[in-house]
Coordinates of N, CA and C in Angstrom, one line a residue:
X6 N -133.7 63.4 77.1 CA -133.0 64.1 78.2 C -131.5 64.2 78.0
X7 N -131.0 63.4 76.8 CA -129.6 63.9 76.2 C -129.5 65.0 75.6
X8 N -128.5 65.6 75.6 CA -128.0 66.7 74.9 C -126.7 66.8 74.6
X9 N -126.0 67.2 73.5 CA -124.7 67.9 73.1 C -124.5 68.9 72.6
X10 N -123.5 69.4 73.1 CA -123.4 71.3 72.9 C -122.2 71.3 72.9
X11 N -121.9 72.1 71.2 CA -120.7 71.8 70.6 C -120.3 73.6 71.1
X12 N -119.3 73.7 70.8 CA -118.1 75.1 71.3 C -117.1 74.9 70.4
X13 N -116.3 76.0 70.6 CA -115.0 76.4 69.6 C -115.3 77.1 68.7
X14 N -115.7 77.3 67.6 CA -115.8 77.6 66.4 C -115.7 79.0 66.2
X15 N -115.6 78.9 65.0 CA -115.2 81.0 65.2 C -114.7 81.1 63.5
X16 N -114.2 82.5 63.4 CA -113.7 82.8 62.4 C -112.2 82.8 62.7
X17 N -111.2 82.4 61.5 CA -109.8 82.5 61.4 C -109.2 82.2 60.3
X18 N -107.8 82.8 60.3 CA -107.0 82.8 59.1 C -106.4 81.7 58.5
X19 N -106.8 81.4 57.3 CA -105.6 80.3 56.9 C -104.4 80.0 57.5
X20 N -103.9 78.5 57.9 CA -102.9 78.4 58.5 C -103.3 78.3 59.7
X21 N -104.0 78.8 60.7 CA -104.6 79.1 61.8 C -104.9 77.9 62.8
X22 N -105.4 78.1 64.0 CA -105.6 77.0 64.4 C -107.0 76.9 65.7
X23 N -107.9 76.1 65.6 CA -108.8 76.0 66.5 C -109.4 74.8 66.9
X24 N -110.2 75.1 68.2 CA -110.1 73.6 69.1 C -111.7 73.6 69.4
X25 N -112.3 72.9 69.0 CA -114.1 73.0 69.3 C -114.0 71.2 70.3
X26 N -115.2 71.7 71.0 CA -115.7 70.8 72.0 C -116.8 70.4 72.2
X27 N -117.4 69.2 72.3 CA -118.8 69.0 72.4 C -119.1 67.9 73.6
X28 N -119.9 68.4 74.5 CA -120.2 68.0 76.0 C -121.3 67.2 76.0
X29 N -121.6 66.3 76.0 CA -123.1 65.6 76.8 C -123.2 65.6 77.7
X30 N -124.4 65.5 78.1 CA -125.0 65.7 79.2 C -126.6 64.8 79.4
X31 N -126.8 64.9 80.6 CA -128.3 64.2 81.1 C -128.1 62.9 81.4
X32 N -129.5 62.3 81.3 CA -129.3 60.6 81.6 C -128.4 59.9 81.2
X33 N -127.4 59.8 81.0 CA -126.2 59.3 80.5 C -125.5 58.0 81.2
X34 N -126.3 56.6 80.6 CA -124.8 55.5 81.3 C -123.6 55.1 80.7
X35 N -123.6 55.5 79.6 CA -122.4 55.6 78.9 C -122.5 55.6 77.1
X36 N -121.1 56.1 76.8 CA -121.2 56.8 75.9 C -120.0 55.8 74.8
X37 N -120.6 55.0 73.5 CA -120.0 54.4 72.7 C -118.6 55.6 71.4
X38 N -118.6 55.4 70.8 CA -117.8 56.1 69.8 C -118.7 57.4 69.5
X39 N -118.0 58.6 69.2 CA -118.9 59.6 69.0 C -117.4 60.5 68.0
X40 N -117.8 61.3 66.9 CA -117.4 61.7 66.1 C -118.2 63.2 65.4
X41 N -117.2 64.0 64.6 CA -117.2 65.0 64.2 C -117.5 64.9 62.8
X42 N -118.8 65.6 62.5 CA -118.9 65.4 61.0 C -119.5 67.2 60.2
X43 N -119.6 67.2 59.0 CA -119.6 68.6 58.5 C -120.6 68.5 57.1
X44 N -121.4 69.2 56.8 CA -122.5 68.7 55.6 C -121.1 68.6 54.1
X45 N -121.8 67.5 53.9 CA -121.6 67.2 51.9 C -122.4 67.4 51.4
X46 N -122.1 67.2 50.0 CA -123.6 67.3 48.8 C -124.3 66.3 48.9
X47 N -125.4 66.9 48.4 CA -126.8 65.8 48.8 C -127.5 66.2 50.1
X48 N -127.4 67.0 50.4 CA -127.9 67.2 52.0 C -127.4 66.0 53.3
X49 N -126.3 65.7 52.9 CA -126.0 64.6 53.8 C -124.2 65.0 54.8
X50 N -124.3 64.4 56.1 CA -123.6 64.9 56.2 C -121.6 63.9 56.1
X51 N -120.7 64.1 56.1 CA -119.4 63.8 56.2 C -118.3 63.4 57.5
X52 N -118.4 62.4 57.6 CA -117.2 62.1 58.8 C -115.9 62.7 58.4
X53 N -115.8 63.4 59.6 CA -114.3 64.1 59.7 C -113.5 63.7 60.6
X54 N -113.9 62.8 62.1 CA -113.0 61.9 62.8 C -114.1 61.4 63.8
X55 N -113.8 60.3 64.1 CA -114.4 59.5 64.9 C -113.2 58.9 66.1
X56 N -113.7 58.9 67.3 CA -113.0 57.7 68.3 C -114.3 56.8 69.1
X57 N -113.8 56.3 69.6 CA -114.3 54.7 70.3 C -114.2 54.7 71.5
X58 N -114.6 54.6 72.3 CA -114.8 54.7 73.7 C -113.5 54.1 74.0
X59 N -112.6 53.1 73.5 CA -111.8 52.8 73.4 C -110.2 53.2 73.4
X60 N -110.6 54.3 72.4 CA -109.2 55.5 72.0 C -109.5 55.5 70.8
X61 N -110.0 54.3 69.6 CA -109.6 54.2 68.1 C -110.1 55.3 67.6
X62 N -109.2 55.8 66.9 CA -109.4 57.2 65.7 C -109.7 56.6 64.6
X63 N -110.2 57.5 63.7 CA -110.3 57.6 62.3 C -110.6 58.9 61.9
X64 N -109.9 59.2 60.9 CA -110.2 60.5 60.3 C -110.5 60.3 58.6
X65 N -110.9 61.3 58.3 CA -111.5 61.4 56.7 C -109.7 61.9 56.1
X66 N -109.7 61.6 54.9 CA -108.2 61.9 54.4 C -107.8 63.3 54.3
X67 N -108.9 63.9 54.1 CA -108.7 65.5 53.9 C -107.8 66.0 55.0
X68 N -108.0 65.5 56.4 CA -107.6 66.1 57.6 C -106.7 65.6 57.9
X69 N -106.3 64.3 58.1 CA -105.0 63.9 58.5 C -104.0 64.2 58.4
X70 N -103.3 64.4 59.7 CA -102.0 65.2 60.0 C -102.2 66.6 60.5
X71 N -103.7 66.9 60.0 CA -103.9 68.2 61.0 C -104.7 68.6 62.1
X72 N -105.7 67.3 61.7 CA -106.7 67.8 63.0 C -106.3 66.1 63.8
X73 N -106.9 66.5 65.3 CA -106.4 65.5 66.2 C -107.7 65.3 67.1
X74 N -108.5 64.2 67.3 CA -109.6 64.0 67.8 C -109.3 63.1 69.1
X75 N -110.0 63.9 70.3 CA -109.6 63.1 71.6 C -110.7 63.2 72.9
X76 N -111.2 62.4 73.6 CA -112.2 62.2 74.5 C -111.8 62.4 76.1
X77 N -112.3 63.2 76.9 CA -112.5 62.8 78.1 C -113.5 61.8 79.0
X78 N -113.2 61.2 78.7 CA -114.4 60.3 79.2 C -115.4 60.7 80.7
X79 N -114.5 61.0 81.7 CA -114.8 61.5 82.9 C -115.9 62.7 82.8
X80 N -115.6 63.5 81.9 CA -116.4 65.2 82.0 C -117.4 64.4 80.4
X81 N -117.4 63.2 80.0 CA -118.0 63.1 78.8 C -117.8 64.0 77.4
X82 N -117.0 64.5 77.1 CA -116.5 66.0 76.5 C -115.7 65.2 75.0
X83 N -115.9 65.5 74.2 CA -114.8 65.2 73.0 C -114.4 66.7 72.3
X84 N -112.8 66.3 71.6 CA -112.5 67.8 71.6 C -112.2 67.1 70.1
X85 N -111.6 68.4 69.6 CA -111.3 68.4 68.1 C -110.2 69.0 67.8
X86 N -109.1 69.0 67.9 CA -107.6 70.4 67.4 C -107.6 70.1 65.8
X87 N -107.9 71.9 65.3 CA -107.8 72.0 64.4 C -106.6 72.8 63.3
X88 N -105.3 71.9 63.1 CA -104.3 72.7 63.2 C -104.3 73.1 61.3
X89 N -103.4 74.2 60.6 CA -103.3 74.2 59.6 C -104.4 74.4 58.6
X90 N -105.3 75.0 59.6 CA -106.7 75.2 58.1 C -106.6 76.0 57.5
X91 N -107.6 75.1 56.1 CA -107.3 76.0 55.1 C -109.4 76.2 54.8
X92 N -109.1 76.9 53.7 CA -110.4 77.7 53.6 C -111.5 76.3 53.1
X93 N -111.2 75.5 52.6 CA -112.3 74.4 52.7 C -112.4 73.7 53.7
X94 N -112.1 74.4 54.7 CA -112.0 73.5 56.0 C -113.8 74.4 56.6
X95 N -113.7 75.3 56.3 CA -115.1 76.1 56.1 C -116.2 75.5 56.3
X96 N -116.9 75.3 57.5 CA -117.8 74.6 57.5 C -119.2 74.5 58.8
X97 N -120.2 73.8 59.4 CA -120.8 73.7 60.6 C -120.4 72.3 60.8
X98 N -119.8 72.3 62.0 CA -119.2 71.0 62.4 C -120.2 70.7 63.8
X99 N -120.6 69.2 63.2 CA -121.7 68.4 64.2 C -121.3 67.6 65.0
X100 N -121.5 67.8 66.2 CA -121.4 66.4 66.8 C -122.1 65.5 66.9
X101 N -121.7 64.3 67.3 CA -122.5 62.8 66.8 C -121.9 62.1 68.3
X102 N -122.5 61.3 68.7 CA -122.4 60.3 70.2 C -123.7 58.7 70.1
X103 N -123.1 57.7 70.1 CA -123.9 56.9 70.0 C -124.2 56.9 72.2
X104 N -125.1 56.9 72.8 CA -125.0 57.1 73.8 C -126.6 56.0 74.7
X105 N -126.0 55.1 75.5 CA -126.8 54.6 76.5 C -127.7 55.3 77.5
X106 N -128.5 55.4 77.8 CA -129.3 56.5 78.8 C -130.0 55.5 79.9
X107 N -129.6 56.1 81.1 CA -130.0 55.7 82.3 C -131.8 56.1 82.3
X108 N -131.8 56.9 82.0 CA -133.7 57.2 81.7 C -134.1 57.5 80.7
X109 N -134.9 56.5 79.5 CA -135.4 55.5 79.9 C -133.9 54.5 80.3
X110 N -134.3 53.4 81.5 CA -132.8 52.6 81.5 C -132.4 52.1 79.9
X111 N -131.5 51.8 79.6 CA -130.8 50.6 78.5 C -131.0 51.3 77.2
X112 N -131.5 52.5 76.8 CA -131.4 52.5 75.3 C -130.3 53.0 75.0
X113 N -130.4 52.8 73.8 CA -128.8 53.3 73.2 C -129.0 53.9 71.8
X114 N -128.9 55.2 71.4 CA -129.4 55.4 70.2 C -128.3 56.5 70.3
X115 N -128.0 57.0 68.6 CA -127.5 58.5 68.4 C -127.9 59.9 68.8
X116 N -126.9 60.4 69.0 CA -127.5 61.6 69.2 C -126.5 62.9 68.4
X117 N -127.3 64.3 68.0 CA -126.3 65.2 67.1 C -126.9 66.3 68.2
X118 N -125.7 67.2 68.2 CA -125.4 68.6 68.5 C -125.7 69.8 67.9
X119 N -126.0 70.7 67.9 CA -126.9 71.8 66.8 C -125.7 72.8 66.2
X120 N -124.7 72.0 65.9 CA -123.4 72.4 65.0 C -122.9 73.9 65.5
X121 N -121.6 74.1 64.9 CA -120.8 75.2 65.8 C -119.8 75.3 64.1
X122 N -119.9 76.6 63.9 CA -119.4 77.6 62.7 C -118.0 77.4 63.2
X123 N -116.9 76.8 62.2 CA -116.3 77.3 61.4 C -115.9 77.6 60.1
X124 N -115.2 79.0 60.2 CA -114.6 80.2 59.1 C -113.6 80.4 59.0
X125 N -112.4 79.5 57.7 CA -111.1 79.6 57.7 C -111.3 80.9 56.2
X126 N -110.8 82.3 56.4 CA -110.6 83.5 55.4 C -110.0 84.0 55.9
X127 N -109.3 84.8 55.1 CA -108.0 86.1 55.3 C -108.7 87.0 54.6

């Protein structure tokens, strides 16, 4: 009865800049660290930034200094600013939420978003 539905994504030019968002929703009692990640090789996928119910960030090295990861906790919502892309930035970016659920009560497991396209080309 959880769900996340990721937004933003689009096509844009090197240098450019874009802001994707990913919402949960449903049985929700609360919601632990949730983070942005993008496929690697191996069929597996890549952390691109994470926060913590907390505030604590982490980002993968590629990104730092350009992209900026931040939570509303209220609307349950995490956002992504994507400043300075460049064309490996090219990717389907997933969301990820470790999340408590009021039905069934008390579990707590992950959950992913069905990814949102971006296209850094000129």
């Amino acid at each position: 009865q959880v769900q996340l539905v990721e937004s933003g994504g689009g096509l844009v030019q090197p240098g450019g800049s874009l802001t994707l968002s990913c919402t949960a929703s449903g049985s929700i009692f609360g919601i632990d660290v949730m983070g942005w990640y993008r496929p690697a090789p191996g069929n597996q996928r890549e952390l691109v930034a994470s926060i913590t119910s907390g505030g604590k960030t982490n980002y993968a090295d590629s990104v730092k200094g350009r992209f900026t990861i931040s939570r509303d906790n209220a609307k349950n919502t995490m956002y992504l600013q994507m400043n300075s892309l460049k064309p490996e930035d090219t990717a389907v970016y997933y969301c990820n939420a470790r999340i408590t659920t009021t039905q069934p009560m008390g579990v707590r497991r992950a959950y992913w978003g069905q990814g949102t396209q971006v296209t850094v080309s000129s």
